[in-house]
PDB file of C-alpha atoms in Angstrom:
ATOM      1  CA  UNK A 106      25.788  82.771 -38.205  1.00 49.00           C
ATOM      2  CA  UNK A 107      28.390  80.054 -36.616  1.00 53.00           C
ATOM      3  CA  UNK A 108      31.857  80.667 -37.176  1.00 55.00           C
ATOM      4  CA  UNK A 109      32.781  78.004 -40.136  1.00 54.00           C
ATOM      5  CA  UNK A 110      36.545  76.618 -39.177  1.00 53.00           C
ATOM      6  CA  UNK A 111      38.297  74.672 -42.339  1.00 52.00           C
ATOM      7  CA  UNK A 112      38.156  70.885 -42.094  1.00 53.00           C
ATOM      8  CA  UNK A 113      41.206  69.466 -40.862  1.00 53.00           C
ATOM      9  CA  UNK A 114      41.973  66.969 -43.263  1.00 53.00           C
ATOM     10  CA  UNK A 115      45.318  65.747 -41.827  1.00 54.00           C
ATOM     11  CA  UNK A 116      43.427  62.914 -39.987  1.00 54.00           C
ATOM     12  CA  UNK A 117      42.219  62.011 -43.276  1.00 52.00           C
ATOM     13  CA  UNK A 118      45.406  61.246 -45.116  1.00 57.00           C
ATOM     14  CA  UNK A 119      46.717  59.890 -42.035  1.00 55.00           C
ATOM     15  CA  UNK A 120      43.898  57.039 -42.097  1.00 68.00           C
ATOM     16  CA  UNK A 121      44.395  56.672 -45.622  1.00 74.00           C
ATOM     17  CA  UNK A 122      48.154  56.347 -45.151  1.00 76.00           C
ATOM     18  CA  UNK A 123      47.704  53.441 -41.881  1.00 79.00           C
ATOM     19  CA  UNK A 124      45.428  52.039 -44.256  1.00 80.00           C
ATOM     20  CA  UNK A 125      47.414  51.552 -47.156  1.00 83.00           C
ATOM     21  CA  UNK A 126      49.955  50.514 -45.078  1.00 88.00           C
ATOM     22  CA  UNK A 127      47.728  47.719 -43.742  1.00 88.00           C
ATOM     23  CA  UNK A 128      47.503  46.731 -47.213  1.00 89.00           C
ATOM     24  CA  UNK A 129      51.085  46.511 -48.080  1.00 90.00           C
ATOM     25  CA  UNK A 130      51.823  44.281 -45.266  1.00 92.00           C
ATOM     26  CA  UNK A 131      48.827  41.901 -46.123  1.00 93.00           C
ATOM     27  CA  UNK A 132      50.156  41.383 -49.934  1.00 92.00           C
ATOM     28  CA  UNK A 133      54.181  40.975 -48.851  1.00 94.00           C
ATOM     29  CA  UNK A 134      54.634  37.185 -50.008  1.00 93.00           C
ATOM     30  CA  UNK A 135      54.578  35.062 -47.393  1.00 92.00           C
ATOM     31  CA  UNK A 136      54.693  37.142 -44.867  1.00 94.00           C
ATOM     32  CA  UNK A 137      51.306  38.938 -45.369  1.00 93.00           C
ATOM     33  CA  UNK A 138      49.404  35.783 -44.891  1.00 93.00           C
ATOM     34  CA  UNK A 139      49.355  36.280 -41.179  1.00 95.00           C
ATOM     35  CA  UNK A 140      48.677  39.474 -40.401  1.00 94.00           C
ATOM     36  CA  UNK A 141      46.202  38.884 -42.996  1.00 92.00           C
ATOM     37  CA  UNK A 142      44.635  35.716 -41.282  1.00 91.00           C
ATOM     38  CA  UNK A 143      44.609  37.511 -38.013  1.00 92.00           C
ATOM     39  CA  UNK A 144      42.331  40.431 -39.265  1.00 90.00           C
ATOM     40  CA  UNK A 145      39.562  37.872 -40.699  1.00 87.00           C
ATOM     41  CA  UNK A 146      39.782  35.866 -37.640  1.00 88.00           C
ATOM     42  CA  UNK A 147      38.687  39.084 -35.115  1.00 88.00           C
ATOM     43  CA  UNK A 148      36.299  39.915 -37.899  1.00 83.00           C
ATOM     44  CA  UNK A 149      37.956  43.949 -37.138  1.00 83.00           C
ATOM     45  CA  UNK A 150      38.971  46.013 -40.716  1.00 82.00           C
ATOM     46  CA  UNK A 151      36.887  48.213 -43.598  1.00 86.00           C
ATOM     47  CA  UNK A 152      35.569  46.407 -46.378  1.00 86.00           C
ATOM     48  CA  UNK A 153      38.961  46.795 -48.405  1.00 88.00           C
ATOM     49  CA  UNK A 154      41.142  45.183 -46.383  1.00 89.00           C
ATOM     50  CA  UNK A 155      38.943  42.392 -45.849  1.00 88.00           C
ATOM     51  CA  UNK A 156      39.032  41.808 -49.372  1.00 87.00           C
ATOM     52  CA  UNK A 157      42.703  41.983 -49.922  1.00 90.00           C
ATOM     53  CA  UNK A 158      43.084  39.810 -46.486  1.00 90.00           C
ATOM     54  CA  UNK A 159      41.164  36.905 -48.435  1.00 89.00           C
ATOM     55  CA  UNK A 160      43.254  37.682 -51.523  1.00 90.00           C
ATOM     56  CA  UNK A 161      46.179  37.382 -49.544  1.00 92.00           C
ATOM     57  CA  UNK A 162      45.618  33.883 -47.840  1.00 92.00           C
ATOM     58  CA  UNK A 163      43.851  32.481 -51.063  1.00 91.00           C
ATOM     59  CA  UNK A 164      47.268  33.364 -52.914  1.00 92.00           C
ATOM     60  CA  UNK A 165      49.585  32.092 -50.256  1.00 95.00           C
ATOM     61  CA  UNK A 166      47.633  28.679 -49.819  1.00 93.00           C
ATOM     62  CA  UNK A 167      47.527  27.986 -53.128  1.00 93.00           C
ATOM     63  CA  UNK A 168      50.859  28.433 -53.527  1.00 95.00           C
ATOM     64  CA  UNK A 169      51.642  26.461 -50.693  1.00 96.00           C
ATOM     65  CA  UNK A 170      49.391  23.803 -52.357  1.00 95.00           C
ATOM     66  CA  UNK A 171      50.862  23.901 -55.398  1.00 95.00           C
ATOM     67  CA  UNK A 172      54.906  24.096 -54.241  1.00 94.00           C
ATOM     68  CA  UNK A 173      53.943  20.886 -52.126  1.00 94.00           C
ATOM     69  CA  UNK A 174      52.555  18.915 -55.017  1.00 93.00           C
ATOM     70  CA  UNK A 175      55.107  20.193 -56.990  1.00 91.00           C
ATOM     71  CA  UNK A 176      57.881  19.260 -54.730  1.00 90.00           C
ATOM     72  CA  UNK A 177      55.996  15.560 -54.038  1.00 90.00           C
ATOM     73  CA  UNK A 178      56.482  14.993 -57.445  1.00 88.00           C
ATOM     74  CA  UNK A 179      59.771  15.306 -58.056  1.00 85.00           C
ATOM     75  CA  UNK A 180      60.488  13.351 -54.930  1.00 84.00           C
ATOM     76  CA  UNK A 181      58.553  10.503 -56.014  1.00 86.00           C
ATOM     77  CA  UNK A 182      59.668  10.439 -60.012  1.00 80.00           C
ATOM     78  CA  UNK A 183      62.691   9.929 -61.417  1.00 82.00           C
ATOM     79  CA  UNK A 184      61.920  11.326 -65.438  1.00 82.00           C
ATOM     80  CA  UNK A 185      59.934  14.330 -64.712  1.00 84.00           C
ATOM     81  CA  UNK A 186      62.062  15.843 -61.562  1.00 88.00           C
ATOM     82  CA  UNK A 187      64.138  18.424 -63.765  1.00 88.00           C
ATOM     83  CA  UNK A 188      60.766  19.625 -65.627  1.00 90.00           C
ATOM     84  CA  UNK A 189      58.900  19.749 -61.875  1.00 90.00           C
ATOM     85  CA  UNK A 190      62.002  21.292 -60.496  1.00 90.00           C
ATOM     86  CA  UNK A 191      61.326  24.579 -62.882  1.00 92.00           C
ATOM     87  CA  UNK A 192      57.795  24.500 -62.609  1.00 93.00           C
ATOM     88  CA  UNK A 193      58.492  25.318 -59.016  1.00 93.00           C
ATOM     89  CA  UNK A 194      60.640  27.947 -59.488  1.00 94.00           C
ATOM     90  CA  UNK A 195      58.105  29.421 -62.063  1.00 96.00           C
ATOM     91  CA  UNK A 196      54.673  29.084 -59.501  1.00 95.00           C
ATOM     92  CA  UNK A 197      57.308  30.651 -57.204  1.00 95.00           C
ATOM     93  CA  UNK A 198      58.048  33.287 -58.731  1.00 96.00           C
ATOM     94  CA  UNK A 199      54.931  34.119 -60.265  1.00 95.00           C
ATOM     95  CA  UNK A 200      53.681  34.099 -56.278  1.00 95.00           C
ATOM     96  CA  UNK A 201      56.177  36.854 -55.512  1.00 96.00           C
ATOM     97  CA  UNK A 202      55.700  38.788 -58.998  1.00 96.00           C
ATOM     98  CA  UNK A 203      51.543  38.819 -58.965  1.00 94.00           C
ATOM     99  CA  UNK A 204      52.366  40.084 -54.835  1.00 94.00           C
ATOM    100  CA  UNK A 205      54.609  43.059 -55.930  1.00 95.00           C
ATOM    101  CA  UNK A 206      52.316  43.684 -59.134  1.00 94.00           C
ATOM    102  CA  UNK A 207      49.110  44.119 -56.195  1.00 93.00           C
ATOM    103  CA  UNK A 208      51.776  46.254 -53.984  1.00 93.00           C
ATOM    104  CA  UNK A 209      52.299  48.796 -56.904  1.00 93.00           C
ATOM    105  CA  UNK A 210      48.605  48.477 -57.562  1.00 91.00           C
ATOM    106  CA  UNK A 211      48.249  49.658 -53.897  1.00 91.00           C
ATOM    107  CA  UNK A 212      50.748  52.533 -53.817  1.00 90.00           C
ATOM    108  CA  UNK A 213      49.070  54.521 -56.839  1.00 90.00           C
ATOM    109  CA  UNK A 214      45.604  54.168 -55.246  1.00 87.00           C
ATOM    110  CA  UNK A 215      44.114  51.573 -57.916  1.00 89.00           C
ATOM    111  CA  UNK A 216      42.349  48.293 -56.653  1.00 85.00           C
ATOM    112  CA  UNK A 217      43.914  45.305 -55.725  1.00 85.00           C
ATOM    113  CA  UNK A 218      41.937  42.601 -57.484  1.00 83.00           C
ATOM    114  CA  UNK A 219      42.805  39.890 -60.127  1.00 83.00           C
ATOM    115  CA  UNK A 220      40.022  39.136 -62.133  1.00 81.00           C
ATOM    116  CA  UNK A 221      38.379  35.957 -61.141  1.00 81.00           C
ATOM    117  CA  UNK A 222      40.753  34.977 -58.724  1.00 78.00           C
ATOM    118  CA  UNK A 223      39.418  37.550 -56.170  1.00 81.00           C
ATOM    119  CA  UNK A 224      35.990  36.667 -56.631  1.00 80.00           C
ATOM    120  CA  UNK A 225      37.076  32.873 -55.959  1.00 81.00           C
ATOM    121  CA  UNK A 226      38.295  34.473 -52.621  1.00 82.00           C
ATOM    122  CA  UNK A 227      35.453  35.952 -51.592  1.00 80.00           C
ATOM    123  CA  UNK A 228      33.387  32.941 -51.792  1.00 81.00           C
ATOM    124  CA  UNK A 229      36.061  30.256 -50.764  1.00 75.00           C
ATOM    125  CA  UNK A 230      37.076  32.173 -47.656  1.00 71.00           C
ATOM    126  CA  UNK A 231      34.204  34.201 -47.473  1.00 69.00           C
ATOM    127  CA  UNK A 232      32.290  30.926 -46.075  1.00 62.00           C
ATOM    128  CA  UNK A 233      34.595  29.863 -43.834  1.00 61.00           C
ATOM    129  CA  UNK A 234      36.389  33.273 -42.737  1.00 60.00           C
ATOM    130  CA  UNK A 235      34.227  36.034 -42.475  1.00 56.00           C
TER     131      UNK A 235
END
């Protein structure tokens, strides 16, 4: 009979920990979106952060989409730029609020998805990014 030696599972929660880690710097507003767009473009990551990578750059772009056209606006009008004023500062902070939300949804272990929003991620960048 071999002699049985207990698993070592400190290499374990250490992978765990570099890869929660990994997440929490993909979903930091702003920020995130390019380690985030470096890990889809070498293709290199498990299947998790993958998935919050294209998460990641689909929030960031569309809020990048939507400040722009936002901001357009109230350049270009003269009635509407108070109202398109706080409409920015709402998509704003709802950007930064829905990225904490997902960072606290990383920390206690629970998945980082937003109902049809993710799945619009996975085939929007899934085409052109994976």
């Amino acid at each position: 009979m071999e002699n049985l030696e207990p698993i070592d599972n400190s290499r374990y929660t250490q992978d765990t920990a570099t890869a929660k880690r990994q997440l929490f710097l993909y979903l930091i507003p702003v920020i995130g979106f390019f380690p985030s767009l470096w890990t889809l473009y070498r293709r290199r990551g498990s299947r998790e952060q993958l998935v919050v990578s294209r998460l990641s750059i689909t929030l960031a772009l569309t809020w990048l989409l939507g400040y722009f056209l936002l901001a357009t606006s109230t350049a270009t009008s003269e009635f509407f730029t108070l109202r398109m004023l706080i409409l920015n500062s709402f998509l704003t902070s709802g950007y930064f609020l829905v990225s904490v939300w997902l960072i606290i949804r990383v920390i206690q272990d629970k998945s980082p998805r937003l109902s049809g929003f993710s799945s619009f991620a996975e085939r929007w960048l899934g085409k052109y990014l994976s």
